[in-house]
Amino acid sequence: MSLIAAYHLPGLAVEDHVVDVPLDWRGTTPARLAGAEKGTPTSGLLEESAAQRPDPAFEGRSLSLFYRVVCAPENVGRDLPYLVFLQGGPGGAGPRLTSPTSDGWVAEAVRHFRVVLPDQRGTGRSSRVDGVTVAREGDAATQARYLKRFLADSIVRDFEYLRLTELGGTRWVTLGQSYGGFLTLTYLSTFPGAAAASFTCGGIPHVPASADDVYAHTFPRMAAKTSLLYERYPEDADRLALLADRLSASNVRLPDGSPLSPRRLQTLGQGLGMKPGHERLHNLLDLAFTAGDGSTGAALGAAGGDAGKVEVSPAFLAGAWSATNVVENPLYWVLQELIYADGELERPIAWAAERAWQAHPEFSTDARPLMLTGEACFPWMFEEMPELRPFAGAMGELMRDTSFGRLYDEARLAANETPLQAAVYFDDLYVDSGLQLDTLSRVGASHAWVTNEFEHDGLHGERVFKHLLDEARDRGDLAGLL
């Protein structure tokens, strides 16, 4: 195996590994590259359609794929099954643990599995993509073609190659959080039979995929989440209104020198789909102003009634920057809408969230109360945010593109035999529960646990994964594994 380090964290035995994978999977398959075509699960339509000539600009190039394997110290040396974690995002690295309880599901998982934590291509310690690396690819068109190699069709091929070459080809269990659920359905479509069982949490995509449908559902839910903030903390409506007036009146800069515009202020709603997101935002807004007792009245009074002269506190600016920047994972916004591009599109995505924003006048920066936006990517981000500016040219190309890798094979999903247990959060801000259930109704061997007890990050507590695991064991879905 490609072991580069072995050590212990409190309650965990850890191994770090790295393996090389092709930048462009087109023209080959994980089984062919691994020399293991015989005896591997038969690939479906997606694998066949991917056997096309690679881009000459990328032919022969490889990426480094980093992954960790963690288990309970008492299980070292035991032949436990593997569970691979499909990280949310897009663009997020695998979790960095400090103990089994630092990410709630891990404590239960390491009781039964050897847990594989990959950094998806472009993230973490895998070959990273940022403004510097994308600039090396040349002009905007080449950069765009390069960025398309970091989507789900490539990610699942990396994981299948890892399974075949590093884990002996044994069938494993997959656990997908958020975008990891999208990866799960792509994996089940592309490599049927490679997984013994699958779990997803808040992450079943709608099939057929449509960015327009997603944002048509997202903006009304964001309005409801914002209204809930104002119901719980009425003064926050005044604080956000005064902040928006102040930012409209004159320039305010964040710690990295970028502008805090009214539209960037609206993106503070990103965390309202997590617990305790409303309370975190309330506590940040509590620090919004420097004058007097920090209330809107005191701030306006100190400014002589002129919103343009209200002093925004450095503490708030630091918190706002921390909550809205993607310095650590720029692919989060770069790929945000592209994850809905499945195969040959009838029309380009063309900034679907921006169109939805414009179609909802209640989200105007001049509207009061100020409505907040959630997990939505906008073109102004690639002008205002320093970490995203290097991607602006490529994003223009990608938003006009209509040709992407295939993600979902509806016929194969209907015939799926891999037990799939999905936690569907009824009030999920980011992935609409109704759309999730519609997809699951057409996926074979799937089971939905619908609950409003948790928000989108429910997996990170200690109860969700154990519930899913218990349900799967009770049905016999893990017979022969556990």
Short mmCIF file of C-alpha atoms in Angstrom, two decimals:
data_model
loop_
_atom_site.label_atom_id
_atom_site.label_comp_id
_atom_site.label_asym_id
_atom_site.label_seq_id
_atom_site.Cartn_x
_atom_site.Cartn_y
_atom_site.Cartn_z
CA MET A 1 0.00 0.00 0.00
CA SER A 2 1.07 3.61 -0.50
CA LEU A 3 1.67 4.31 3.18
CA ILE A 4 3.44 7.59 3.94
CA ALA A 5 2.82 7.90 7.70
CA ALA A 6 1.29 5.99 10.62
CA TYR A 7 0.51 7.45 14.03
CA HIS A 8 -2.12 7.74 16.73
CA LEU A 9 -4.60 10.43 17.68
CA PRO A 10 -6.52 10.14 20.96
CA GLY A 11 -8.75 7.10 20.42
CA LEU A 12 -7.69 6.54 16.78
CA ALA A 13 -5.02 4.67 14.87
CA VAL A 14 -4.25 6.60 11.69
CA GLU A 15 -2.53 5.79 8.41
CA ASP A 16 -1.84 8.39 5.71
CA HIS A 17 -1.64 7.25 2.10
CA VAL A 18 -1.22 8.75 -1.34
CA VAL A 19 -1.88 7.31 -4.79
CA ASP A 20 -1.57 8.84 -8.28
CA VAL A 21 -4.63 9.06 -10.53
CA PRO A 22 -5.05 10.41 -14.09
CA LEU A 23 -6.04 14.05 -14.42
CA ASP A 24 -8.31 13.03 -17.30
CA TRP A 25 -10.03 9.66 -16.93
CA ARG A 26 -11.46 9.73 -20.45
CA GLY A 27 -9.94 7.05 -22.61
CA THR A 28 -9.41 4.57 -19.78
CA THR A 29 -11.17 3.04 -16.78
CA PRO A 30 -10.10 2.40 -13.19
CA ALA A 31 -10.22 -1.37 -13.80
CA ARG A 32 -8.15 -1.13 -16.97
CA LEU A 33 -5.57 1.13 -15.34
CA ALA A 34 -5.41 -1.14 -12.30
CA GLY A 35 -5.02 -4.21 -14.48
CA ALA A 36 -8.03 -5.71 -12.76
CA GLU A 37 -10.74 -5.82 -15.41
CA LYS A 38 -11.55 -9.47 -14.73
CA GLY A 39 -13.60 -10.05 -11.63
CA THR A 40 -14.56 -6.40 -11.13
CA PRO A 41 -18.17 -5.20 -11.22
CA THR A 42 -19.48 -4.65 -14.72
CA SER A 43 -19.57 -0.95 -15.44
CA GLY A 44 -22.59 0.63 -17.00
CA LEU A 45 -23.49 3.10 -19.68
CA LEU A 46 -21.56 5.91 -17.99
CA GLU A 47 -18.30 3.96 -18.06
CA GLU A 48 -18.76 3.16 -21.73
CA SER A 49 -19.61 6.76 -22.63
CA ALA A 50 -16.50 7.98 -20.81
CA ALA A 51 -14.21 5.94 -23.12
CA GLN A 52 -13.47 8.88 -25.38
CA ARG A 53 -10.23 10.46 -26.39
CA PRO A 54 -8.68 12.51 -23.56
CA ASP A 55 -8.04 16.21 -23.98
CA PRO A 56 -4.58 16.49 -25.60
CA ALA A 57 -3.72 19.26 -23.12
CA PHE A 58 -4.07 16.81 -20.23
CA GLU A 59 -2.97 13.51 -21.75
CA GLY A 60 -0.46 11.70 -19.57
CA ARG A 61 -0.87 14.06 -16.61
CA SER A 62 -1.65 12.74 -13.15
CA LEU A 63 -2.88 14.03 -9.82
CA SER A 64 -2.00 13.00 -6.29
CA LEU A 65 -4.93 11.57 -4.30
CA PHE A 66 -4.43 11.67 -0.53
CA TYR A 67 -6.46 9.56 1.87
CA ARG A 68 -6.43 8.53 5.50
CA VAL A 69 -7.50 5.25 7.02
CA VAL A 70 -8.59 5.44 10.67
CA CYS A 71 -9.73 2.76 13.06
CA ALA A 72 -10.11 2.18 16.77
CA PRO A 73 -6.75 1.21 18.34
CA GLU A 74 -8.20 -2.10 19.56
CA ASN A 75 -9.13 -2.97 15.95
CA VAL A 76 -5.66 -2.55 14.45
CA GLY A 77 -4.83 -5.69 12.48
CA ARG A 78 -8.44 -6.89 12.33
CA ASP A 79 -9.91 -7.57 8.89
CA LEU A 80 -12.83 -5.17 9.29
CA PRO A 81 -14.77 -3.94 6.24
CA TYR A 82 -13.92 -0.55 4.79
CA LEU A 83 -16.25 2.44 4.93
CA VAL A 84 -15.34 5.34 2.61
CA PHE A 85 -16.56 8.82 3.51
CA LEU A 86 -17.76 10.94 0.59
CA GLN A 87 -17.22 14.50 1.77
CA GLY A 88 -19.72 17.30 1.23
CA GLY A 89 -18.94 20.54 -0.55
CA PRO A 90 -18.17 20.61 -3.39
CA GLY A 91 -14.50 21.44 -2.94
CA GLY A 92 -14.18 20.31 0.67
CA ALA A 93 -11.34 18.19 2.03
CA GLY A 94 -11.95 15.18 4.23
CA PRO A 95 -12.47 15.81 7.95
CA ARG A 96 -9.42 16.50 10.12
CA LEU A 97 -10.13 14.55 13.28
CA THR A 98 -8.80 15.16 16.76
CA SER A 99 -10.59 12.18 18.35
CA PRO A 100 -13.44 9.77 17.50
CA THR A 101 -15.95 12.30 18.87
CA SER A 102 -14.66 15.35 17.01
CA ASP A 103 -16.96 14.42 14.10
CA GLY A 104 -19.96 12.71 15.61
CA TRP A 105 -20.42 9.78 13.20
CA VAL A 106 -16.81 8.58 13.48
CA ALA A 107 -17.08 7.15 17.01
CA GLU A 108 -19.76 4.69 15.88
CA ALA A 109 -18.12 3.98 12.52
CA VAL A 110 -14.74 2.92 13.93
CA ARG A 111 -16.44 0.35 16.12
CA HIS A 112 -17.33 -1.61 12.97
CA PHE A 113 -15.18 -0.37 10.07
CA ARG A 114 -11.83 0.77 8.90
CA VAL A 115 -12.79 4.29 7.80
CA VAL A 116 -11.30 5.75 4.61
CA LEU A 117 -11.18 9.57 4.51
CA PRO A 118 -10.13 10.79 1.05
CA ASP A 119 -9.34 14.36 0.11
CA GLN A 120 -11.22 14.63 -3.17
CA ARG A 121 -9.12 15.73 -6.13
CA GLY A 122 -8.32 19.44 -5.92
CA THR A 123 -8.73 19.61 -2.13
CA GLY A 124 -6.73 19.18 1.07
CA ARG A 125 -3.49 17.26 0.57
CA SER A 126 -4.55 15.91 -2.80
CA SER A 127 -3.29 17.95 -5.76
CA ARG A 128 -4.86 21.25 -4.83
CA VAL A 129 -6.66 23.67 -7.11
CA ASP A 130 -6.51 27.38 -6.32
CA GLY A 131 -6.02 30.62 -8.22
CA VAL A 132 -2.31 29.99 -8.70
CA THR A 133 -2.68 26.47 -10.09
CA VAL A 134 -5.55 27.33 -12.44
CA ALA A 135 -3.60 30.28 -13.88
CA ARG A 136 -0.86 27.87 -14.96
CA GLU A 137 -3.28 26.10 -17.29
CA GLY A 138 -3.24 28.90 -19.86
CA ASP A 139 -6.16 30.76 -21.34
CA ALA A 140 -9.70 30.80 -19.94
CA ALA A 141 -10.94 28.06 -22.29
CA THR A 142 -8.18 25.66 -21.20
CA GLN A 143 -8.75 26.55 -17.56
CA ALA A 144 -12.43 25.73 -17.96
CA ARG A 145 -11.67 22.34 -19.50
CA TYR A 146 -9.26 21.69 -16.63
CA LEU A 147 -11.85 22.57 -13.96
CA LYS A 148 -14.36 20.17 -15.51
CA ARG A 149 -11.97 17.38 -14.54
CA PHE A 150 -12.77 18.03 -10.85
CA LEU A 151 -16.43 17.07 -10.96
CA ALA A 152 -18.22 13.94 -9.78
CA ASP A 153 -17.55 11.83 -12.88
CA SER A 154 -13.80 12.09 -12.16
CA ILE A 155 -14.09 11.88 -8.36
CA VAL A 156 -15.89 8.53 -8.38
CA ARG A 157 -13.33 7.08 -10.79
CA ASP A 158 -10.59 8.12 -8.39
CA PHE A 159 -12.36 6.32 -5.57
CA GLU A 160 -12.94 3.18 -7.62
CA TYR A 161 -9.26 3.10 -8.60
CA LEU A 162 -8.35 3.51 -4.91
CA ARG A 163 -10.63 0.58 -4.04
CA LEU A 164 -9.13 -1.65 -6.71
CA THR A 165 -5.47 -0.84 -6.22
CA GLU A 166 -5.14 0.07 -2.55
CA LEU A 167 -7.84 -1.97 -0.81
CA GLY A 168 -7.59 -5.21 -2.74
CA GLY A 169 -10.81 -4.71 -4.67
CA THR A 170 -12.97 -5.63 -1.68
CA ARG A 171 -16.49 -4.24 -1.73
CA TRP A 172 -16.84 -1.37 0.67
CA VAL A 173 -19.58 0.70 2.30
CA THR A 174 -20.04 4.34 1.31
CA LEU A 175 -21.22 7.19 3.51
CA GLY A 176 -22.06 10.44 1.71
CA GLN A 177 -22.70 13.76 3.43
CA SER A 178 -24.43 16.48 1.37
CA TYR A 179 -22.56 16.59 -1.98
CA GLY A 180 -21.31 13.16 -0.97
CA GLY A 181 -24.84 11.95 -1.69
CA PHE A 182 -24.51 13.27 -5.24
CA LEU A 183 -21.27 11.31 -5.49
CA THR A 184 -23.07 8.25 -4.14
CA LEU A 185 -25.64 8.18 -6.93
CA THR A 186 -22.91 8.80 -9.51
CA TYR A 187 -20.92 5.92 -8.03
CA LEU A 188 -23.92 3.58 -8.01
CA SER A 189 -24.65 4.57 -11.62
CA THR A 190 -21.07 4.13 -12.81
CA PHE A 191 -19.83 1.15 -10.77
CA PRO A 192 -22.86 -0.95 -9.82
CA GLY A 193 -21.92 -3.66 -7.37
CA ALA A 194 -18.71 -2.01 -6.13
CA ALA A 195 -20.40 -0.94 -2.88
CA ALA A 196 -21.88 -3.46 -0.49
CA ALA A 197 -24.14 -0.78 1.01
CA SER A 198 -24.50 2.99 0.91
CA PHE A 199 -25.63 5.66 3.34
CA THR A 200 -26.40 9.30 2.56
CA CYS A 201 -27.24 12.27 4.78
CA GLY A 202 -28.98 15.33 3.33
CA GLY A 203 -27.54 14.60 -0.07
CA ILE A 204 -29.82 12.91 -2.61
CA PRO A 205 -29.73 15.00 -5.81
CA HIS A 206 -32.72 15.43 -8.02
CA VAL A 207 -32.55 13.20 -11.08
CA PRO A 208 -32.85 14.48 -13.74
CA ALA A 209 -30.58 17.28 -12.56
CA SER A 210 -31.48 20.93 -13.05
CA ALA A 211 -29.84 23.92 -11.42
CA ASP A 212 -32.92 26.02 -12.20
CA ASP A 213 -35.17 23.62 -10.27
CA VAL A 214 -32.79 23.65 -7.32
CA TYR A 215 -32.78 27.43 -6.95
CA ALA A 216 -36.50 27.69 -7.56
CA HIS A 217 -36.85 25.73 -4.33
CA THR A 218 -33.91 27.32 -2.52
CA PHE A 219 -34.93 30.99 -2.49
CA PRO A 220 -38.34 30.49 -0.82
CA ARG A 221 -36.64 28.36 1.85
CA MET A 222 -34.05 31.09 2.39
CA ALA A 223 -36.80 33.63 2.89
CA ALA A 224 -38.34 31.35 5.51
CA LYS A 225 -34.99 30.82 7.27
CA THR A 226 -34.36 34.58 7.31
CA SER A 227 -37.83 35.24 8.68
CA LEU A 228 -37.15 32.73 11.45
CA LEU A 229 -34.01 34.69 12.39
CA TYR A 230 -36.07 37.86 12.71
CA GLU A 231 -38.81 36.11 14.70
CA ARG A 232 -36.27 34.85 17.22
CA TYR A 233 -34.13 37.98 17.31
CA PRO A 234 -36.20 41.00 16.17
CA GLU A 235 -33.34 43.49 16.52
CA ASP A 236 -31.33 41.57 13.94
CA ALA A 237 -33.68 42.85 11.23
CA ASP A 238 -32.75 46.42 12.21
CA ARG A 239 -29.06 45.56 12.44
CA LEU A 240 -28.94 44.00 8.99
CA ALA A 241 -30.96 46.84 7.49
CA LEU A 242 -28.62 49.45 8.98
CA LEU A 243 -25.59 47.48 7.84
CA ALA A 244 -26.95 47.27 4.29
CA ASP A 245 -27.63 51.03 4.30
CA ARG A 246 -24.11 51.70 5.58
CA LEU A 247 -22.50 49.47 2.94
CA SER A 248 -24.56 51.06 0.17
CA ALA A 249 -23.58 54.55 1.26
CA SER A 250 -19.80 54.14 1.27
CA ASN A 251 -16.95 51.68 0.99
CA VAL A 252 -16.32 49.22 3.82
CA ARG A 253 -13.44 46.75 3.58
CA LEU A 254 -12.95 43.31 5.05
CA PRO A 255 -9.63 42.24 6.60
CA ASP A 256 -8.29 40.98 3.25
CA GLY A 257 -9.03 44.34 1.60
CA SER A 258 -12.04 43.12 -0.37
CA PRO A 259 -15.29 45.11 -0.21
CA LEU A 260 -18.12 44.14 2.10
CA SER A 261 -20.92 44.86 -0.35
CA PRO A 262 -24.63 44.55 0.47
CA ARG A 263 -24.76 41.37 -1.62
CA ARG A 264 -21.89 39.82 0.29
CA LEU A 265 -23.66 40.79 3.50
CA GLN A 266 -26.65 38.78 2.30
CA THR A 267 -24.48 35.66 2.03
CA LEU A 268 -24.22 35.56 5.82
CA GLY A 269 -27.34 33.42 5.48
CA GLN A 270 -25.18 30.50 4.33
CA GLY A 271 -25.09 29.05 7.84
CA LEU A 272 -28.82 29.20 8.56
CA GLY A 273 -29.27 25.60 7.44
CA MET A 274 -26.98 24.30 10.20
CA LYS A 275 -27.43 24.10 13.96
CA PRO A 276 -27.04 26.50 15.72
CA GLY A 277 -26.74 28.73 12.64
CA HIS A 278 -29.33 31.29 13.69
CA GLU A 279 -27.63 31.76 17.04
CA ARG A 280 -24.17 32.06 15.49
CA LEU A 281 -25.38 34.78 13.15
CA HIS A 282 -27.21 36.56 15.96
CA ASN A 283 -24.03 36.62 18.02
CA LEU A 284 -22.07 38.00 15.09
CA LEU A 285 -24.65 40.75 14.49
CA ASP A 286 -24.49 41.58 18.19
CA LEU A 287 -20.99 42.94 17.44
CA ALA A 288 -21.98 44.92 14.34
CA PHE A 289 -21.43 48.48 15.61
CA THR A 290 -18.86 50.21 17.75
CA ALA A 291 -20.77 53.24 19.03
CA GLY A 292 -22.55 53.40 22.40
CA ASP A 293 -24.11 50.13 23.53
CA GLY A 294 -23.86 48.62 20.04
CA SER A 295 -27.57 48.90 19.28
CA THR A 296 -28.83 50.30 15.99
CA GLY A 297 -30.26 53.35 17.76
CA ALA A 298 -26.98 54.15 19.47
CA ALA A 299 -25.03 53.59 16.26
CA LEU A 300 -27.29 55.92 14.29
CA GLY A 301 -27.29 58.47 17.09
CA ALA A 302 -23.50 58.58 17.18
CA ALA A 303 -23.52 59.06 13.40
CA GLY A 304 -25.94 61.97 13.62
CA GLY A 305 -28.67 59.97 11.93
CA ASP A 306 -26.50 59.42 8.83
CA ALA A 307 -26.30 55.68 7.99
CA GLY A 308 -23.29 56.39 5.80
CA LYS A 309 -21.28 57.42 8.88
CA VAL A 310 -22.19 54.49 11.12
CA GLU A 311 -19.06 52.75 12.41
CA VAL A 312 -18.95 49.03 11.66
CA SER A 313 -16.88 47.22 14.26
CA PRO A 314 -13.61 45.45 13.37
CA ALA A 315 -14.85 42.38 15.24
CA PHE A 316 -17.89 42.15 12.98
CA LEU A 317 -15.78 42.63 9.85
CA ALA A 318 -13.43 39.86 10.95
CA GLY A 319 -16.37 37.55 11.61
CA ALA A 320 -18.10 38.42 8.34
CA TRP A 321 -14.91 37.68 6.40
CA SER A 322 -14.43 34.38 8.21
CA ALA A 323 -18.02 33.36 7.49
CA THR A 324 -18.00 34.19 3.77
CA ASN A 325 -14.48 33.62 2.40
CA VAL A 326 -13.42 30.39 0.64
CA VAL A 327 -9.65 30.80 0.84
CA GLU A 328 -9.28 27.21 2.05
CA ASN A 329 -11.61 25.70 -0.57
CA PRO A 330 -12.11 27.99 -3.61
CA LEU A 331 -13.62 25.09 -5.57
CA TYR A 332 -16.69 25.42 -3.32
CA TRP A 333 -17.99 28.35 -5.34
CA VAL A 334 -16.27 27.46 -8.61
CA LEU A 335 -18.07 24.11 -8.82
CA GLN A 336 -21.24 25.06 -6.94
CA GLU A 337 -23.56 25.17 -9.96
CA LEU A 338 -21.57 22.77 -12.13
CA ILE A 339 -22.51 19.85 -9.89
CA TYR A 340 -25.95 20.00 -11.55
CA ALA A 341 -24.50 19.60 -15.07
CA ASP A 342 -25.21 16.04 -16.20
CA GLY A 343 -24.06 15.14 -19.70
CA GLU A 344 -25.09 17.17 -22.74
CA LEU A 345 -27.28 20.08 -21.59
CA GLU A 346 -30.13 21.57 -23.56
CA ARG A 347 -28.96 25.03 -22.49
CA PRO A 348 -26.04 26.36 -20.46
CA ILE A 349 -26.33 26.85 -16.72
CA ALA A 350 -25.59 30.56 -17.20
CA TRP A 351 -25.63 31.58 -13.51
CA ALA A 352 -28.86 29.89 -12.39
CA ALA A 353 -28.77 31.33 -8.86
CA GLU A 354 -28.28 34.87 -10.18
CA ARG A 355 -31.36 34.49 -12.37
CA ALA A 356 -33.36 33.22 -9.41
CA TRP A 357 -32.13 36.15 -7.26
CA GLN A 358 -33.26 38.62 -9.91
CA ALA A 359 -36.65 36.91 -10.14
CA HIS A 360 -37.28 37.43 -6.41
CA PRO A 361 -37.54 41.19 -5.73
CA GLU A 362 -37.85 40.49 -2.01
CA PHE A 363 -34.12 39.62 -2.14
CA SER A 364 -33.13 43.03 -3.51
CA THR A 365 -30.50 44.76 -1.37
CA ASP A 366 -32.94 47.68 -1.11
CA ALA A 367 -35.81 45.53 0.21
CA ARG A 368 -36.60 45.55 3.93
CA PRO A 369 -36.42 43.40 5.85
CA LEU A 370 -33.22 42.32 4.17
CA MET A 371 -33.45 38.73 2.95
CA LEU A 372 -30.34 36.57 3.22
CA THR A 373 -29.05 34.13 0.60
CA GLY A 374 -27.80 30.62 1.23
CA GLU A 375 -25.68 28.17 -0.75
CA ALA A 376 -25.82 30.12 -4.00
CA CYS A 377 -23.03 31.26 -6.33
CA PHE A 378 -23.16 34.65 -8.05
CA PRO A 379 -21.00 36.32 -10.73
CA TRP A 380 -20.12 39.28 -8.48
CA MET A 381 -18.17 36.89 -6.23
CA PHE A 382 -15.58 36.46 -8.98
CA GLU A 383 -15.11 40.24 -9.08
CA GLU A 384 -15.10 41.05 -5.36
CA MET A 385 -13.44 38.06 -3.68
CA PRO A 386 -9.64 37.91 -4.18
CA GLU A 387 -9.47 34.14 -3.92
CA LEU A 388 -12.02 33.79 -6.74
CA ARG A 389 -10.85 36.50 -9.17
CA PRO A 390 -8.33 34.18 -10.89
CA PHE A 391 -11.25 31.92 -11.87
CA ALA A 392 -13.37 34.66 -13.48
CA GLY A 393 -12.41 33.97 -17.08
CA ALA A 394 -12.88 30.21 -16.73
CA MET A 395 -16.25 30.72 -15.04
CA GLY A 396 -17.44 32.74 -18.00
CA GLU A 397 -16.55 29.81 -20.25
CA LEU A 398 -18.13 27.22 -17.96
CA MET A 399 -21.39 29.12 -17.62
CA ARG A 400 -21.70 29.06 -21.44
CA ASP A 401 -20.77 25.37 -21.73
CA THR A 402 -23.27 22.61 -22.47
CA SER A 403 -21.03 19.51 -22.58
CA PHE A 404 -20.23 17.73 -19.31
CA GLY A 405 -19.55 14.21 -18.10
CA ARG A 406 -22.52 11.94 -17.43
CA LEU A 407 -23.42 11.54 -13.77
CA TYR A 408 -26.60 9.52 -13.39
CA ASP A 409 -27.92 6.50 -15.25
CA GLU A 410 -31.63 6.44 -14.44
CA ALA A 411 -32.12 2.88 -15.70
CA ARG A 412 -29.24 1.61 -13.59
CA LEU A 413 -30.47 3.47 -10.53
CA ALA A 414 -33.94 1.97 -10.99
CA ALA A 415 -32.31 -1.47 -11.09
CA ASN A 416 -29.94 -0.71 -8.21
CA GLU A 417 -29.38 -3.63 -5.82
CA THR A 418 -26.98 -1.93 -3.40
CA PRO A 419 -28.93 -1.19 -0.19
CA LEU A 420 -29.16 2.59 0.12
CA GLN A 421 -30.27 4.20 3.38
CA ALA A 422 -30.85 7.96 3.12
CA ALA A 423 -31.39 10.45 5.92
CA VAL A 424 -33.68 13.12 4.46
CA TYR A 425 -33.98 16.25 6.60
CA PHE A 426 -37.48 17.58 6.07
CA ASP A 427 -36.49 21.23 6.60
CA ASP A 428 -33.16 20.99 4.75
CA LEU A 429 -32.15 24.42 3.45
CA TYR A 430 -29.65 23.24 0.87
CA VAL A 431 -31.07 20.01 -0.62
CA ASP A 432 -34.85 20.07 -0.96
CA SER A 433 -36.48 17.15 0.83
CA GLY A 434 -39.27 16.84 -1.73
CA LEU A 435 -36.79 16.56 -4.58
CA GLN A 436 -34.78 13.99 -2.60
CA LEU A 437 -37.82 11.83 -2.02
CA ASP A 438 -38.85 12.07 -5.67
CA THR A 439 -35.46 10.71 -6.71
CA LEU A 440 -35.48 7.97 -4.07
CA SER A 441 -38.88 6.80 -5.29
CA ARG A 442 -37.09 5.78 -8.51
CA VAL A 443 -33.95 4.21 -6.99
CA GLY A 444 -33.99 0.48 -6.34
CA ALA A 445 -33.18 -0.88 -2.86
CA SER A 446 -33.45 2.61 -1.34
CA HIS A 447 -34.93 3.52 2.02
CA ALA A 448 -35.63 7.02 3.33
CA TRP A 449 -35.60 8.12 6.94
CA VAL A 450 -37.39 11.47 6.93
CA THR A 451 -36.91 13.63 10.02
CA ASN A 452 -37.20 17.28 11.02
CA GLU A 453 -35.15 16.77 14.18
CA PHE A 454 -31.90 17.71 12.46
CA GLU A 455 -30.61 20.34 10.10
CA HIS A 456 -28.31 19.69 7.14
CA ASP A 457 -25.33 18.92 9.38
CA GLY A 458 -27.09 16.23 11.41
CA LEU A 459 -24.46 13.60 10.56
CA HIS A 460 -21.89 15.49 12.60
CA GLY A 461 -23.75 14.64 15.78
CA GLU A 462 -23.65 11.20 17.34
CA ARG A 463 -27.15 9.91 16.55
CA VAL A 464 -27.78 10.05 12.81
CA PHE A 465 -25.24 7.53 11.55
CA LYS A 466 -26.04 5.07 14.35
CA HIS A 467 -29.73 5.28 13.43
CA LEU A 468 -28.99 4.58 9.77
CA LEU A 469 -26.62 1.75 10.63
CA ASP A 470 -29.13 0.14 13.00
CA GLU A 471 -31.88 0.33 10.36
CA ALA A 472 -29.63 -1.29 7.75
CA ARG A 473 -28.60 -4.09 10.13
CA ASP A 474 -32.19 -4.70 11.20
CA ARG A 475 -33.16 -5.25 7.54
CA GLY A 476 -30.21 -7.57 6.96
CA ASP A 477 -28.58 -5.16 4.51
CA LEU A 478 -25.19 -5.62 6.16
CA ALA A 479 -25.32 -9.39 6.50
CA GLY A 480 -21.90 -10.85 5.90
CA LEU A 481 -20.22 -7.54 6.74
CA LEU A 482 -21.11 -6.87 10.38
#
